[in-house]
CHARMM-style PDB file with segment names, atoms N, HN, CA, C and O in Angstrom:
ATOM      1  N   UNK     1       0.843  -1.184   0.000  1.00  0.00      PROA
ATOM      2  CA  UNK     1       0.000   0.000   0.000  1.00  0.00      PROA
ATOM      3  C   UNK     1       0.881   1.237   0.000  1.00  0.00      PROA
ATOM      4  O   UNK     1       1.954   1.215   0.601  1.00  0.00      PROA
ATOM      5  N   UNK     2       0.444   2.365  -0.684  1.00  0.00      PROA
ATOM      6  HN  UNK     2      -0.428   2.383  -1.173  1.00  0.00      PROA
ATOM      7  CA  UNK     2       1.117   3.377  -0.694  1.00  0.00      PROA
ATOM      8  C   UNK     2       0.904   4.148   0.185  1.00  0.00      PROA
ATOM      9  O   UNK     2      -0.303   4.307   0.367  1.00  0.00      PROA
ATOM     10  N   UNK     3       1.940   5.080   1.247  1.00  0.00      PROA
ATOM     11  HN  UNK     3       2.921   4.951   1.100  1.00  0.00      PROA
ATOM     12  CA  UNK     3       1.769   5.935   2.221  1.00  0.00      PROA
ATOM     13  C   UNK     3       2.730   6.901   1.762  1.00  0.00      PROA
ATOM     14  O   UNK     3       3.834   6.610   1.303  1.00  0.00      PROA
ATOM     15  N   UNK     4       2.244   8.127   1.911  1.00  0.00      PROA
ATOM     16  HN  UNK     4       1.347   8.364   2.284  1.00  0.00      PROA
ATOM     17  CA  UNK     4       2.698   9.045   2.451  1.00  0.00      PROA
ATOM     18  C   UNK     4       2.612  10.589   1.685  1.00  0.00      PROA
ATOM     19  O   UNK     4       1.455  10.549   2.104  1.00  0.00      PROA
ATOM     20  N   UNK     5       2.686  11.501   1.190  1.00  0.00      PROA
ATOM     21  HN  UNK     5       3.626  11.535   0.850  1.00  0.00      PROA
ATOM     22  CA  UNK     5       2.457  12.425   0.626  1.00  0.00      PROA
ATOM     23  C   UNK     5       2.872  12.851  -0.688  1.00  0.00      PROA
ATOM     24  O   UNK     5       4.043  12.803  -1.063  1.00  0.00      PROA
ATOM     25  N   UNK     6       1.839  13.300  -1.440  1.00  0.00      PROA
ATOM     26  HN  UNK     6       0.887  13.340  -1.136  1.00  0.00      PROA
ATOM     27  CA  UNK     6       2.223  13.975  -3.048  1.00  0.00      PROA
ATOM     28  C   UNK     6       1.348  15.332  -2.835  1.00  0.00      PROA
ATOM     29  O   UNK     6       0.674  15.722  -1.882  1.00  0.00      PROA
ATOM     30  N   UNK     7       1.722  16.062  -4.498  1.00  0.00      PROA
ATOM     31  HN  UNK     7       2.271  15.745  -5.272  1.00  0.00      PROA
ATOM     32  CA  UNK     7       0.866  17.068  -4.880  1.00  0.00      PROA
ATOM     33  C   UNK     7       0.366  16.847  -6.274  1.00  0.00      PROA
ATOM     34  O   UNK     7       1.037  16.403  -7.205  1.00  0.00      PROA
ATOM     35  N   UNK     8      -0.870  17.203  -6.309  1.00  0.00      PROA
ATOM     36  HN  UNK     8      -1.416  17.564  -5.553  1.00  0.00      PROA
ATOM     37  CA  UNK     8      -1.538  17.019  -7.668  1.00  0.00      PROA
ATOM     38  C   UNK     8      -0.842  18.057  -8.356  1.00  0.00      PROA
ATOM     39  O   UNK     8      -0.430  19.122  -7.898  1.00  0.00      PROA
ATOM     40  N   UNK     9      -0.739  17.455  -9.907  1.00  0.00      PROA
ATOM     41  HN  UNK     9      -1.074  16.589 -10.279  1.00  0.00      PROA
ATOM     42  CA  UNK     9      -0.351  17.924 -11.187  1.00  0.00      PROA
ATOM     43  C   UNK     9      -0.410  19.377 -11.234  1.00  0.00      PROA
ATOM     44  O   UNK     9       0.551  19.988 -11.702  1.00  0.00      PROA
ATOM     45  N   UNK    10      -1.739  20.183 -10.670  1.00  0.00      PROA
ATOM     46  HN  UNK    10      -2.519  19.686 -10.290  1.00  0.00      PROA
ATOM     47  CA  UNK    10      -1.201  21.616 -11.075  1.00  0.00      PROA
ATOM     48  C   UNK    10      -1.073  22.033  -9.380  1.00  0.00      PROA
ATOM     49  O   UNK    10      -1.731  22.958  -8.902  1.00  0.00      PROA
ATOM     50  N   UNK    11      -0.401  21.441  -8.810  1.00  0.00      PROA
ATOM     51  HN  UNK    11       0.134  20.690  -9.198  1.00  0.00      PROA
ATOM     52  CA  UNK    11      -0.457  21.750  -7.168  1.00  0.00      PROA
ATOM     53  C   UNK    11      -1.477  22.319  -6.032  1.00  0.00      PROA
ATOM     54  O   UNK    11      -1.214  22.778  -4.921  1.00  0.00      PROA
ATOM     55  N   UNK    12      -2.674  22.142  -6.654  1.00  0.00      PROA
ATOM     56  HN  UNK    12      -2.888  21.769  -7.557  1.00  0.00      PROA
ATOM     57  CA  UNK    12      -3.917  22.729  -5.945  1.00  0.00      PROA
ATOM     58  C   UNK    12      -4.177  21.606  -5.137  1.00  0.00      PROA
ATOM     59  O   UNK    12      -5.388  21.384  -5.106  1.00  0.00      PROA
ATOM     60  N   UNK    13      -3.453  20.735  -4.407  1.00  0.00      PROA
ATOM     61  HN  UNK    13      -2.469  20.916  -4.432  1.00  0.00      PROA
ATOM     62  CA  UNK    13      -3.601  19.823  -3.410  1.00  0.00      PROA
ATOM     63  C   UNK    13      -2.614  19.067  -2.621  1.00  0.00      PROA
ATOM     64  O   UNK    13      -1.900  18.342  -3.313  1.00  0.00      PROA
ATOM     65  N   UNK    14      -2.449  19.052  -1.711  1.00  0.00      PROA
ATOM     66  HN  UNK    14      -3.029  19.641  -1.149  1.00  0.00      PROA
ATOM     67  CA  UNK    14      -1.306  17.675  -1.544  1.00  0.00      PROA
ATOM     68  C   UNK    14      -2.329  16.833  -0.934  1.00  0.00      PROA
ATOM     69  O   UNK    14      -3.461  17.153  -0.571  1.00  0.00      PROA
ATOM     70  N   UNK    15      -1.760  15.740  -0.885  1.00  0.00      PROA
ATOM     71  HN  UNK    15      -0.841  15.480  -1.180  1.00  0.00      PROA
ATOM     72  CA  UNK    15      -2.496  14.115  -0.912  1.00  0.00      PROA
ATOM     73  C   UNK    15      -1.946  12.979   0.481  1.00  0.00      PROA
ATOM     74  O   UNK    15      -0.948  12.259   0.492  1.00  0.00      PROA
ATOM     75  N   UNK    16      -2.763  13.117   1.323  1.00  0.00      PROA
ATOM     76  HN  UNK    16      -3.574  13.702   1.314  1.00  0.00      PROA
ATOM     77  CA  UNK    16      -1.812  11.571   1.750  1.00  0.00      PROA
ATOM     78  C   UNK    16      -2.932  10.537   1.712  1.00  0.00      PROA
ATOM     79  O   UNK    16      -4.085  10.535   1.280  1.00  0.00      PROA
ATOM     80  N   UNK    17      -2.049   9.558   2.403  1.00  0.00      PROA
ATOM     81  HN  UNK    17      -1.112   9.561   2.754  1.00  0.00      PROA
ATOM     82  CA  UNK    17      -2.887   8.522   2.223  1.00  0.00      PROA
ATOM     83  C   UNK    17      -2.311   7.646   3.917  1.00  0.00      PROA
ATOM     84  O   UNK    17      -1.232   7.076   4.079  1.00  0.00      PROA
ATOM     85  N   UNK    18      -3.397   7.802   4.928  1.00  0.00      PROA
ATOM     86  HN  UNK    18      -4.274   8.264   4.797  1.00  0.00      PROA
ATOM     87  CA  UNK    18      -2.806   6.886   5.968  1.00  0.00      PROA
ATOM     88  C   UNK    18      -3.672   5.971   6.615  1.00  0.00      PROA
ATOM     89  O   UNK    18      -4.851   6.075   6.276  1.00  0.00      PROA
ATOM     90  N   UNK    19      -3.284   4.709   7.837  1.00  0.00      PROA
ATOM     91  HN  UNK    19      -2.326   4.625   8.113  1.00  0.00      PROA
ATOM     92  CA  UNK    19      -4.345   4.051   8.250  1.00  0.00      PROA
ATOM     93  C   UNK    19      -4.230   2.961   7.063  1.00  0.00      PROA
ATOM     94  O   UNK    19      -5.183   2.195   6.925  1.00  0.00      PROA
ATOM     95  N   UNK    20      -3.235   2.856   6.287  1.00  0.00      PROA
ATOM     96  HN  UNK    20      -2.460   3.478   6.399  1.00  0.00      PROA
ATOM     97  CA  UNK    20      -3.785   1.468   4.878  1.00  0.00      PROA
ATOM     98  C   UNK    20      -3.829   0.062   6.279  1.00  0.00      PROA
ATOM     99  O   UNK    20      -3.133  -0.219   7.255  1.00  0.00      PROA
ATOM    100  N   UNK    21      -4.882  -0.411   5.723  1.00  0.00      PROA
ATOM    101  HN  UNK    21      -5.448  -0.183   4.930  1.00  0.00      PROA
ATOM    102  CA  UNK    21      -5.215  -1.426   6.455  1.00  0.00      PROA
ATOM    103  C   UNK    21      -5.519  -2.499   5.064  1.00  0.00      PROA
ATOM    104  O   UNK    21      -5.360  -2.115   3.905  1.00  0.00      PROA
ATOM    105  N   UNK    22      -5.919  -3.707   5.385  1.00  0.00      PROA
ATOM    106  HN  UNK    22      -6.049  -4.019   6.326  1.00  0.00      PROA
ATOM    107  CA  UNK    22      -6.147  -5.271   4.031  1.00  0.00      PROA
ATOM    108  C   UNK    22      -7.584  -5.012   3.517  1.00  0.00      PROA
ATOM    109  O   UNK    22      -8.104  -5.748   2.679  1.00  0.00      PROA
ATOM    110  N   UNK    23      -8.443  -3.520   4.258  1.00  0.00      PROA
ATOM    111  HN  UNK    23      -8.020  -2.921   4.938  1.00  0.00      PROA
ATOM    112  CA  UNK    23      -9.646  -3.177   4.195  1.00  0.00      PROA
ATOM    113  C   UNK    23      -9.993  -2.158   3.934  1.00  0.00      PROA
ATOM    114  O   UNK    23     -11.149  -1.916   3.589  1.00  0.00      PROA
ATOM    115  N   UNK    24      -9.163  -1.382   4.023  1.00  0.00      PROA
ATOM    116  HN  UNK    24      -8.223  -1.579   4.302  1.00  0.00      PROA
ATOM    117  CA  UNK    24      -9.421   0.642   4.118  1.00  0.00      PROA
ATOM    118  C   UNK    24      -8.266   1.149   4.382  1.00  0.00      PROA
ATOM    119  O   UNK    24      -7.223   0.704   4.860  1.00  0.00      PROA
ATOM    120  N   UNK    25      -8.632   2.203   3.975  1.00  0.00      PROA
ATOM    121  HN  UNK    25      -9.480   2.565   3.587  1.00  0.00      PROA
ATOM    122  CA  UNK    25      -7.567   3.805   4.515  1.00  0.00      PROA
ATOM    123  C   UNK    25      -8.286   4.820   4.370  1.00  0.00      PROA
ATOM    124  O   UNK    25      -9.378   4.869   3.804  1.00  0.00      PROA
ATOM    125  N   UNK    26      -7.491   5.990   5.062  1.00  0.00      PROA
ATOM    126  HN  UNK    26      -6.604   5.951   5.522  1.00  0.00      PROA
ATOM    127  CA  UNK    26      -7.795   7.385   5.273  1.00  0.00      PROA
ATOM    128  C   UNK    26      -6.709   8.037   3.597  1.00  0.00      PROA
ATOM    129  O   UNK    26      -5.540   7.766   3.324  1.00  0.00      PROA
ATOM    130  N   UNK    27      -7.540   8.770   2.941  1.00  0.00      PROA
ATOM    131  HN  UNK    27      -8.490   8.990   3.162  1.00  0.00      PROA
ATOM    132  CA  UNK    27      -6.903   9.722   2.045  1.00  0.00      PROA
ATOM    133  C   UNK    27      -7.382  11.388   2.093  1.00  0.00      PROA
ATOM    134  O   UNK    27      -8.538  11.783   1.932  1.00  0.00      PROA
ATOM    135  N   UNK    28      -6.234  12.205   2.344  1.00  0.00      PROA
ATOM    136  HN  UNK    28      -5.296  11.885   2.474  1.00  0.00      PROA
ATOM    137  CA  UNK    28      -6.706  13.313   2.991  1.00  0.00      PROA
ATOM    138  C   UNK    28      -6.251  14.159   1.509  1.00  0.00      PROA
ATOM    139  O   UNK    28      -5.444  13.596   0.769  1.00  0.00      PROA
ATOM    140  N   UNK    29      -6.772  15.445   1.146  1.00  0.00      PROA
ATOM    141  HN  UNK    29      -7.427  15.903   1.747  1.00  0.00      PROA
ATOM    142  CA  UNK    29      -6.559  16.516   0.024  1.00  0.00      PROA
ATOM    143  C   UNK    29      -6.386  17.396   0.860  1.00  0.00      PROA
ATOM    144  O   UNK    29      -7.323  17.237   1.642  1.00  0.00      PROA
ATOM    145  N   UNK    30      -5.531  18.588   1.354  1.00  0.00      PROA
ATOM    146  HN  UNK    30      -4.769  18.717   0.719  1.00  0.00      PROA
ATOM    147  CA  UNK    30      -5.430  19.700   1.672  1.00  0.00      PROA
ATOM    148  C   UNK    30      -4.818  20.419   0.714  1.00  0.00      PROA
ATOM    149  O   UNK    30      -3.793  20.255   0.052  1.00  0.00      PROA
ATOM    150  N   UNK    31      -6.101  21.697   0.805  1.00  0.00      PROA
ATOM    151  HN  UNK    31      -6.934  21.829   1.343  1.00  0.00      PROA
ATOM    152  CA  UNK    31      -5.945  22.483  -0.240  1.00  0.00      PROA
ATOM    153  C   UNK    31      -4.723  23.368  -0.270  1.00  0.00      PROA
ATOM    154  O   UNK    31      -4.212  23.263   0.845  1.00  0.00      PROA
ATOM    155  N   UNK    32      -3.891  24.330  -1.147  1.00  0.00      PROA
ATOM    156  HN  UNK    32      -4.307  24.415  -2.053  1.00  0.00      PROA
ATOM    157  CA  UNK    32      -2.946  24.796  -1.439  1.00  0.00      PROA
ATOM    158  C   UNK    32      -3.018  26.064  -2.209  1.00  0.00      PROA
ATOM    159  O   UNK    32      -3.574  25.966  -3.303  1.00  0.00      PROA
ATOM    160  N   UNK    33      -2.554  27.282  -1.854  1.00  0.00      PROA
ATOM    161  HN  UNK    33      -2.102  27.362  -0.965  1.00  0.00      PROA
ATOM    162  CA  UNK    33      -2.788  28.275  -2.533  1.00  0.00      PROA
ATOM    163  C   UNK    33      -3.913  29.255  -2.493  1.00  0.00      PROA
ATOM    164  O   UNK    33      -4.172  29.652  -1.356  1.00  0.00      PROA
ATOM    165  N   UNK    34      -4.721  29.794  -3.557  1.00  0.00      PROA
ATOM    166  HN  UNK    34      -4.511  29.472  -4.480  1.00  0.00      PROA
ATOM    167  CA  UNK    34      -5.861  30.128  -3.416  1.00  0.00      PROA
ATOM    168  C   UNK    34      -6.658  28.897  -3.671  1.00  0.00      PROA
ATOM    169  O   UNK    34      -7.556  29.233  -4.443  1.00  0.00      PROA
ATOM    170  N   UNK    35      -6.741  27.817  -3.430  1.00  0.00      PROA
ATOM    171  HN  UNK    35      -6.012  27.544  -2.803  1.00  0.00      PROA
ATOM    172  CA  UNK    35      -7.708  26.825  -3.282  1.00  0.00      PROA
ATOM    173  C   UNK    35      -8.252  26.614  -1.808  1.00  0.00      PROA
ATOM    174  O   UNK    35      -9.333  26.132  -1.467  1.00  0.00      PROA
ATOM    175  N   UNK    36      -7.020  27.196  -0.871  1.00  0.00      PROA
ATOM    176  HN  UNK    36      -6.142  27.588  -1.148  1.00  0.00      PROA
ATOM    177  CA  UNK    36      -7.216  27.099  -0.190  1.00  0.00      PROA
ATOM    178  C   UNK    36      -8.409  27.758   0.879  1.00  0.00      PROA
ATOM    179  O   UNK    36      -8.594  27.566   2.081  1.00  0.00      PROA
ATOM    180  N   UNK    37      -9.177  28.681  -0.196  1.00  0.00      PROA
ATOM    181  HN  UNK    37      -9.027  28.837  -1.172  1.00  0.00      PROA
ATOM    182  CA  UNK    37      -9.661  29.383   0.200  1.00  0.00      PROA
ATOM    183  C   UNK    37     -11.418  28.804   0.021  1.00  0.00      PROA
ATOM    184  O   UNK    37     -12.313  29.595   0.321  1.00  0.00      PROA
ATOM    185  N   UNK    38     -11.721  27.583  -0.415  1.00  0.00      PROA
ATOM    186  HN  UNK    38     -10.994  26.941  -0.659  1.00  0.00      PROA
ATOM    187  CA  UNK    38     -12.758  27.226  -1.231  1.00  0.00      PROA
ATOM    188  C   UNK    38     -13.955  27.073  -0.513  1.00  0.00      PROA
ATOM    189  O   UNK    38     -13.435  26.585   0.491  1.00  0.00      PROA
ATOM    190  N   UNK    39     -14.996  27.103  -0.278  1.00  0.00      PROA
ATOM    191  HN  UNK    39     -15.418  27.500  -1.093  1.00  0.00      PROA
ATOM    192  CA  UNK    39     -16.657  27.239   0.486  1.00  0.00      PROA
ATOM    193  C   UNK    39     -17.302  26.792  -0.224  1.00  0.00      PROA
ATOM    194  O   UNK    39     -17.516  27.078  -1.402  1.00  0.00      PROA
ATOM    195  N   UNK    40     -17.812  25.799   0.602  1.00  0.00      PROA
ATOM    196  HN  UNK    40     -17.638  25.567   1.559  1.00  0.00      PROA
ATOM    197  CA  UNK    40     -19.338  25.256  -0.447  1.00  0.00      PROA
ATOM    198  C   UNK    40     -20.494  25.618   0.807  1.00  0.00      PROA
ATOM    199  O   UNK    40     -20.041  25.349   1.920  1.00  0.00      PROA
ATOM    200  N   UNK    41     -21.433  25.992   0.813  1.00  0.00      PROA
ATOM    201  HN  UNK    41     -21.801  26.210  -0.091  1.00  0.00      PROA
ATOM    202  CA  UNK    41     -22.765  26.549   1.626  1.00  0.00      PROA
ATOM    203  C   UNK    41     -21.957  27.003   2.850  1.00  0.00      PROA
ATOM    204  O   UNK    41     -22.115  26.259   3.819  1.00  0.00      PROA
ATOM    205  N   UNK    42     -21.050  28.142   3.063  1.00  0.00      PROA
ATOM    206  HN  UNK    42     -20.922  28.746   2.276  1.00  0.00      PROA
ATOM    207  CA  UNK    42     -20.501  28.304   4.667  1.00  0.00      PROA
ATOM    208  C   UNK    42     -19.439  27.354   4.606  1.00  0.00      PROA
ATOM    209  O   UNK    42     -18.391  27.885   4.974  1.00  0.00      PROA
ATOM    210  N   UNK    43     -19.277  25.987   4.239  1.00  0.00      PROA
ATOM    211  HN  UNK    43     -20.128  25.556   3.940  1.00  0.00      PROA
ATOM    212  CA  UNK    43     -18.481  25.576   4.829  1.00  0.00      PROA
ATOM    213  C   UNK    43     -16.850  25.173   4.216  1.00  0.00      PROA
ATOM    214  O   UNK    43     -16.675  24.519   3.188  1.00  0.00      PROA
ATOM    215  N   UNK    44     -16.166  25.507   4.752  1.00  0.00      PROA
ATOM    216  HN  UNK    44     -16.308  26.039   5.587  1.00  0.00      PROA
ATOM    217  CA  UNK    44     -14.380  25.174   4.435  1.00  0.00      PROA
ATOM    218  C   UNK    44     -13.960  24.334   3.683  1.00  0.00      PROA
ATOM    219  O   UNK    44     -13.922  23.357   4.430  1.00  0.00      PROA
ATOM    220  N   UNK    45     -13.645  24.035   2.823  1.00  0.00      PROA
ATOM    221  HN  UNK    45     -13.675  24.828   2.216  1.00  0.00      PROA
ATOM    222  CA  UNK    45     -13.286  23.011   1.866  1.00  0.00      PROA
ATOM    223  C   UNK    45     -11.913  23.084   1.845  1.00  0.00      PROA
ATOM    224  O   UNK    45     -11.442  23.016   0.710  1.00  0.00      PROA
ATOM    225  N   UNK    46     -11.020  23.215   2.863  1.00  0.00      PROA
ATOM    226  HN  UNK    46     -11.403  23.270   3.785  1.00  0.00      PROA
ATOM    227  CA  UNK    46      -9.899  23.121   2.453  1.00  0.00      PROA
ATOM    228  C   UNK    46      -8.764  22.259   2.745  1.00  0.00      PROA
ATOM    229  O   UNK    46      -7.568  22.256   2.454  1.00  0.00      PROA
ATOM    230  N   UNK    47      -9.847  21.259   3.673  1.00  0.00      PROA
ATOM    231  HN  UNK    47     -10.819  21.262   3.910  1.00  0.00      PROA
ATOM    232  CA  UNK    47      -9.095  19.867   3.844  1.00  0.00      PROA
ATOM    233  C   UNK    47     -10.665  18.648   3.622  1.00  0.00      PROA
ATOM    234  O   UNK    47     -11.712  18.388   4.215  1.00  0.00      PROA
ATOM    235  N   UNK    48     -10.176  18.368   2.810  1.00  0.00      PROA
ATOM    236  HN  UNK    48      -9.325  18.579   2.328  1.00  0.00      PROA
ATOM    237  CA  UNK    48     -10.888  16.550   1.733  1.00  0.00      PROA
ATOM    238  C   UNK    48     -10.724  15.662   2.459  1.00  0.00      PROA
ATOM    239  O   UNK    48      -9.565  15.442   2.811  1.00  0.00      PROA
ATOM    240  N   UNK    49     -11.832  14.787   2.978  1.00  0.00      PROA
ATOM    241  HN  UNK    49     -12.774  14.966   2.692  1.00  0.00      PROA
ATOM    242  CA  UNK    49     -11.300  13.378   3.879  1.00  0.00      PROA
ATOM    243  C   UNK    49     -11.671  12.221   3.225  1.00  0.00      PROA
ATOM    244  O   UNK    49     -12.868  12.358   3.478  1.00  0.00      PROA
ATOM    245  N   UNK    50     -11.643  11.426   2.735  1.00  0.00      PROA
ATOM    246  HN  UNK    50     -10.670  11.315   2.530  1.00  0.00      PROA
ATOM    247  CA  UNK    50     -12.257  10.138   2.367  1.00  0.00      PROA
ATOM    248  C   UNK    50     -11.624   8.475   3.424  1.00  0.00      PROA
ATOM    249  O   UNK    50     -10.624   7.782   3.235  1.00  0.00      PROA
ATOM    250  N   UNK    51     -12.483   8.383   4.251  1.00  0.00      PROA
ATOM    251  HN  UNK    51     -13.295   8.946   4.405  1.00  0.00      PROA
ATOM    252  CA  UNK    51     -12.475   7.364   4.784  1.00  0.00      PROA
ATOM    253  C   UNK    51     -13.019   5.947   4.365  1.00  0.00      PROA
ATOM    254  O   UNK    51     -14.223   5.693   4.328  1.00  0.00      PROA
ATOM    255  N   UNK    52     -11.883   4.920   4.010  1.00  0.00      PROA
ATOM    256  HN  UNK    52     -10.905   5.126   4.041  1.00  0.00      PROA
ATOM    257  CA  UNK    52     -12.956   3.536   3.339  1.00  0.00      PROA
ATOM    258  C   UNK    52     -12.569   2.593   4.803  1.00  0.00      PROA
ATOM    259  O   UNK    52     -11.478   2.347   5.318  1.00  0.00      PROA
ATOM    260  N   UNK    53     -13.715   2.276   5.125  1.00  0.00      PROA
ATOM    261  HN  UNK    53     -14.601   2.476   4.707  1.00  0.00      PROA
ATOM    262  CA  UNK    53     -13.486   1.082   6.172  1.00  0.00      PROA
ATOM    263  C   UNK    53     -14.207  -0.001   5.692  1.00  0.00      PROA
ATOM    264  O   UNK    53     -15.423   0.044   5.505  1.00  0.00      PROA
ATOM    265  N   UNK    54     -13.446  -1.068   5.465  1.00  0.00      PROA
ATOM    266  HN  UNK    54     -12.458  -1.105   5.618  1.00  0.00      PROA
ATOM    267  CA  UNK    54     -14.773  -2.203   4.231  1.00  0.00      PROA
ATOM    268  C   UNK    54     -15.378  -1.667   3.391  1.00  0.00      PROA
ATOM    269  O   UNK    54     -14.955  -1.197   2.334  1.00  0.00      PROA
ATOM    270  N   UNK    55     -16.645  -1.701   3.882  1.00  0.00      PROA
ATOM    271  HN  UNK    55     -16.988  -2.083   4.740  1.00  0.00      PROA
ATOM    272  CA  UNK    55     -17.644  -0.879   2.443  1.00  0.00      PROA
ATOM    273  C   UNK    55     -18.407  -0.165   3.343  1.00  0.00      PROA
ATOM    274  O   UNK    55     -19.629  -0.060   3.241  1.00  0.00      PROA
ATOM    275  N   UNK    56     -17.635   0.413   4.366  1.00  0.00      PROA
ATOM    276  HN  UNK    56     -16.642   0.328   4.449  1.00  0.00      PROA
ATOM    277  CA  UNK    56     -18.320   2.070   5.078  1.00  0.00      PROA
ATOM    278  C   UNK    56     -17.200   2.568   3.835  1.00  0.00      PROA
ATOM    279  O   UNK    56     -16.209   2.079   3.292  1.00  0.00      PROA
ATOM    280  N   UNK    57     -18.037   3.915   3.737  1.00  0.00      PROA
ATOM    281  HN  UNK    57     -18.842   4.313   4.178  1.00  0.00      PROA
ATOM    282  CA  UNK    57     -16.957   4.772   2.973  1.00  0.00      PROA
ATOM    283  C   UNK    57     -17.841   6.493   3.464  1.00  0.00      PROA
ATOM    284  O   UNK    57     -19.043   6.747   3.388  1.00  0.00      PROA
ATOM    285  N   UNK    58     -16.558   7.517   4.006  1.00  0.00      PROA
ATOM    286  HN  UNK    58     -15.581   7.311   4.067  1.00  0.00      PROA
ATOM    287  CA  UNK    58     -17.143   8.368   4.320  1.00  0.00      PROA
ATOM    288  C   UNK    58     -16.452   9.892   3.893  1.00  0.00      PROA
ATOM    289  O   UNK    58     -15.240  10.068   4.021  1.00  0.00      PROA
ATOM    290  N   UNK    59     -17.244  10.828   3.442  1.00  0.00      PROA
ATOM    291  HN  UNK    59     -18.229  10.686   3.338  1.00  0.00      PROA
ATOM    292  CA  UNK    59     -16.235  11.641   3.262  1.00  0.00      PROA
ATOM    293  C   UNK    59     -16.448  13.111   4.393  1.00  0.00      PROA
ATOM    294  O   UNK    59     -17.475  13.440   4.986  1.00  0.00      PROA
ATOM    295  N   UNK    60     -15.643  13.509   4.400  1.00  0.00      PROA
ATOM    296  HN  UNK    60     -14.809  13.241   3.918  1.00  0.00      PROA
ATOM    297  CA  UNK    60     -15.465  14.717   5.104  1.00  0.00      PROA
ATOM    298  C   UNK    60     -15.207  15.854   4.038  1.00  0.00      PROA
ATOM    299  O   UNK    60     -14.912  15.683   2.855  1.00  0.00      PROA
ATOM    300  N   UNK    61     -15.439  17.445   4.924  1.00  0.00      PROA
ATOM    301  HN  UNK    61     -15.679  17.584   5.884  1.00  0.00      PROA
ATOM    302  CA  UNK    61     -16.859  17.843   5.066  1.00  0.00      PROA
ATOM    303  C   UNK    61     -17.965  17.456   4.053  1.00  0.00      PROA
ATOM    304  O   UNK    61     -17.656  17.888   2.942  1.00  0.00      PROA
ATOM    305  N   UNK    62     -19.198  16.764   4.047  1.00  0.00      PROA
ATOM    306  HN  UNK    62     -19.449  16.414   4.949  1.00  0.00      PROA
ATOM    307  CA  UNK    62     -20.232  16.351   3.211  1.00  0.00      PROA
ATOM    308  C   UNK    62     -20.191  17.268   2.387  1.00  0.00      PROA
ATOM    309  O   UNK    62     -19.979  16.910   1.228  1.00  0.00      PROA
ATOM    310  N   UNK    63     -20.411  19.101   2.703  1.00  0.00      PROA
ATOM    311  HN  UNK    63     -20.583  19.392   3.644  1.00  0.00      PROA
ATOM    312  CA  UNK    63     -20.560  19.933   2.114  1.00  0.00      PROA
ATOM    313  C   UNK    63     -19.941  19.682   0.622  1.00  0.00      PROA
ATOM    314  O   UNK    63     -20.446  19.551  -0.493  1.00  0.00      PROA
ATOM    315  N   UNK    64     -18.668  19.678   1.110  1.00  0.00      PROA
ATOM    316  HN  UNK    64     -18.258  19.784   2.016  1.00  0.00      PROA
ATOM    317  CA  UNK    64     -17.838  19.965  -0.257  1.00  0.00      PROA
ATOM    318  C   UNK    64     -17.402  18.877  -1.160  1.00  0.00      PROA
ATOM    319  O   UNK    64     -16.513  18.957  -2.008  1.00  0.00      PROA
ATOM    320  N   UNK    65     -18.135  17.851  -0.874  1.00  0.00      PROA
ATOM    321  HN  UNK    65     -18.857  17.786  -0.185  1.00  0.00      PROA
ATOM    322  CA  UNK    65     -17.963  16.705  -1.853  1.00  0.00      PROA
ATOM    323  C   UNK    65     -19.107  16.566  -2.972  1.00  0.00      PROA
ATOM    324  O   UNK    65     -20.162  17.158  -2.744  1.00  0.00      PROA
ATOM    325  N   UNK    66     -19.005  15.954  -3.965  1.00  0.00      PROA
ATOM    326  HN  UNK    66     -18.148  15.473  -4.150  1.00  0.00      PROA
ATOM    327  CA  UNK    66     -19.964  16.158  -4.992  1.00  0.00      PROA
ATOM    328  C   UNK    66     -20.096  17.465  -5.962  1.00  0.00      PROA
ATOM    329  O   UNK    66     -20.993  17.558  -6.800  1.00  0.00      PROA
ATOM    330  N   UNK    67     -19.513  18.047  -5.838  1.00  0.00      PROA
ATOM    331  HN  UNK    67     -18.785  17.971  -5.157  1.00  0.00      PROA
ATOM    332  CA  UNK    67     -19.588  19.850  -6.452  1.00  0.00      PROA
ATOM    333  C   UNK    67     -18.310  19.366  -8.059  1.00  0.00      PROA
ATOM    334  OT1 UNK    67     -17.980  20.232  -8.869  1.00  0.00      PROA
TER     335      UNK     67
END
């Protein structure tokens, strides 16, 4: 499993990935730059969570996922 940190292609993110388990991991996006600045209804978008535990899968903040 891969751990540990990158940045997306035009650097509007770095990436980790921790918690790899034979079932899940945590992959986090924190934003970078003026991305960092991003709002969806009020709320902060400037750290991305995606949690897979088996087939729970959850993301953090709800707000800003799906857009």
């Amino acid at each position: 499993a891969w751990g540990g940190v990158s940045t997306t292609t035009n650097g509007y993110y770095t990436l980790a990935i921790t918690n790899p388990t034979g079932t899940g991991f945590t992959a986090t996006a924190t934003a970078q730059g003026s991305q960092a600045n991003d709002t969806q209804a009020g709320t902060a978008c400037n750290v991305l969570t995606l949690t897979v535990n088996g087939l729970n899968v959850s993301q953090t903040p709800t707000a800003c996922w799906g857009q």
